[in-house]
Coordinates of C-alpha atoms in Angstrom, one line a residue:
M1 CA -16.1 10.7 -61.5
S2 CA -12.6 12.1 -62.1
A3 CA -9.8 10.1 -63.7
E4 CA -8.0 10.0 -60.3
S5 CA -11.1 8.8 -58.5
Q6 CA -11.5 6.0 -61.1
R7 CA -7.9 4.9 -60.7
N8 CA -8.3 4.9 -56.9
A9 CA -11.5 2.8 -57.2
V10 CA -9.7 0.3 -59.5
D11 CA -6.7 0.1 -57.2
S12 CA -9.0 -0.5 -54.3
V13 CA -10.8 -3.4 -56.1
E14 CA -7.4 -4.9 -57.2
A15 CA -6.1 -4.7 -53.6
R16 CA -9.1 -6.6 -52.3
K17 CA -8.4 -9.4 -54.8
K18 CA -4.8 -10.2 -53.8
P19 CA -4.2 -13.0 -51.3
R20 CA -3.3 -11.8 -47.8
L21 CA -2.3 -13.5 -44.6
C22 CA -4.7 -12.8 -41.7
H23 CA -3.5 -13.7 -38.2
V24 CA -6.6 -14.3 -36.1
V25 CA -6.0 -14.6 -32.3
K26 CA -8.7 -15.8 -29.9
R27 CA -9.4 -13.5 -27.0
E28 CA -10.7 -14.2 -23.5
D29 CA -13.2 -11.3 -23.9
F30 CA -14.8 -12.7 -27.1
D31 CA -16.5 -16.0 -27.7
G32 CA -15.0 -17.6 -30.9
Y33 CA -13.4 -15.8 -33.8
G34 CA -16.3 -13.7 -34.9
F35 CA -17.0 -14.9 -38.4
N36 CA -19.3 -17.3 -40.2
L37 CA -17.8 -19.8 -42.6
H38 CA -19.8 -20.9 -45.6
A39 CA -19.7 -22.5 -49.1
E40 CA -21.2 -20.8 -52.1
K41 CA -23.3 -22.9 -54.4
G42 CA -21.5 -23.6 -57.7
K43 CA -18.2 -22.2 -56.4
P44 CA -15.3 -24.4 -54.9
G45 CA -13.9 -23.5 -51.6
Q46 CA -14.9 -22.0 -48.3
Y47 CA -15.8 -18.4 -47.8
I48 CA -16.2 -15.9 -45.0
G49 CA -19.7 -14.9 -44.4
K50 CA -20.6 -12.3 -41.8
V51 CA -17.8 -10.8 -39.7
D52 CA -18.7 -9.6 -36.3
E53 CA -17.9 -6.1 -35.2
N54 CA -14.9 -5.8 -32.9
S55 CA -14.2 -9.5 -33.2
P56 CA -10.8 -11.2 -33.6
A57 CA -11.7 -11.8 -37.2
E58 CA -12.4 -8.1 -37.9
M59 CA -9.2 -7.0 -36.1
A60 CA -7.2 -9.4 -38.3
G61 CA -8.7 -7.9 -41.5
L62 CA -11.1 -10.7 -42.5
R63 CA -13.8 -9.4 -44.9
Q64 CA -17.1 -10.9 -46.0
G65 CA -16.7 -12.8 -49.2
D66 CA -13.0 -13.7 -48.6
R67 CA -12.1 -17.2 -49.8
I68 CA -10.0 -19.3 -47.4
I69 CA -6.9 -20.8 -49.0
E70 CA -5.0 -22.1 -46.0
V71 CA -5.5 -22.6 -42.3
N72 CA -2.3 -23.0 -40.2
D73 CA -0.2 -23.7 -43.3
V74 CA -2.5 -26.4 -44.7
N75 CA -4.1 -25.8 -48.0
I76 CA -7.9 -26.5 -47.6
G77 CA -8.8 -26.3 -51.3
T78 CA -10.1 -29.8 -51.4
E79 CA -11.5 -30.1 -47.9
T80 CA -15.2 -30.2 -47.0
H81 CA -16.9 -27.5 -44.9
K82 CA -16.8 -29.8 -41.9
Q83 CA -13.1 -30.5 -42.3
V84 CA -12.3 -26.8 -42.5
V85 CA -14.4 -26.1 -39.4
Q86 CA -12.6 -28.9 -37.5
R87 CA -9.2 -27.5 -38.6
I88 CA -10.1 -24.0 -37.4
K89 CA -11.5 -25.4 -34.1
A90 CA -8.6 -27.8 -33.5
N91 CA -7.8 -26.4 -30.0
P92 CA -11.2 -25.2 -28.7
N93 CA -10.2 -25.1 -25.1
E94 CA -7.1 -22.9 -25.6
V95 CA -7.5 -19.2 -25.5
G96 CA -4.8 -17.2 -27.2
P97 CA -3.4 -19.6 -29.8
S98 CA -2.4 -18.0 -33.1
D99 CA -4.4 -19.2 -36.0
Y100 CA -3.4 -18.3 -39.5
F101 CA -5.8 -18.0 -42.4
L102 CA -4.7 -17.1 -45.9
F103 CA -7.5 -15.5 -47.9
S104 CA -8.2 -14.6 -51.5
T105 CA -11.2 -13.4 -53.3
R106 CA -9.9 -14.2 -56.7
F107 CA -7.0 -16.7 -57.0
P108 CA -7.3 -20.5 -56.9
A109 CA -6.1 -22.3 -53.9
Q110 CA -2.6 -23.1 -55.0
K111 CA 0.3 -23.2 -52.5
K112 CA 2.9 -22.1 -55.0
L113 CA 0.9 -19.0 -55.9
V114 CA 0.3 -18.2 -52.3
K115 CA 4.0 -18.5 -51.3
R116 CA 5.1 -16.4 -54.2
L117 CA 2.7 -13.6 -53.4
I118 CA 3.5 -13.2 -49.7

């Protein structure tokens, strides 16, 4: 592997570790958001499992393994799996609301850090 290829690979890994805002919008032609939410044994927080192809989640840039930091401006770092699911599904009968998820694969769920990085 060339030095340039190695740098590009490192840059790609580092880019995946930075928190990012993902704006997930429900669509009439898709049932749900198109991702599985799960906890990982021995790790705090909630993580993205499988992301369905052509789903609102995929279109918003969610990736398997992403850690959820916030949902709709609320830090979910100390919430249970059930609480996070309830927060995501707060308006199940509405199609088209904007739901915001802030994800990170590396950083702790700290609001100050998140606000500084976006």
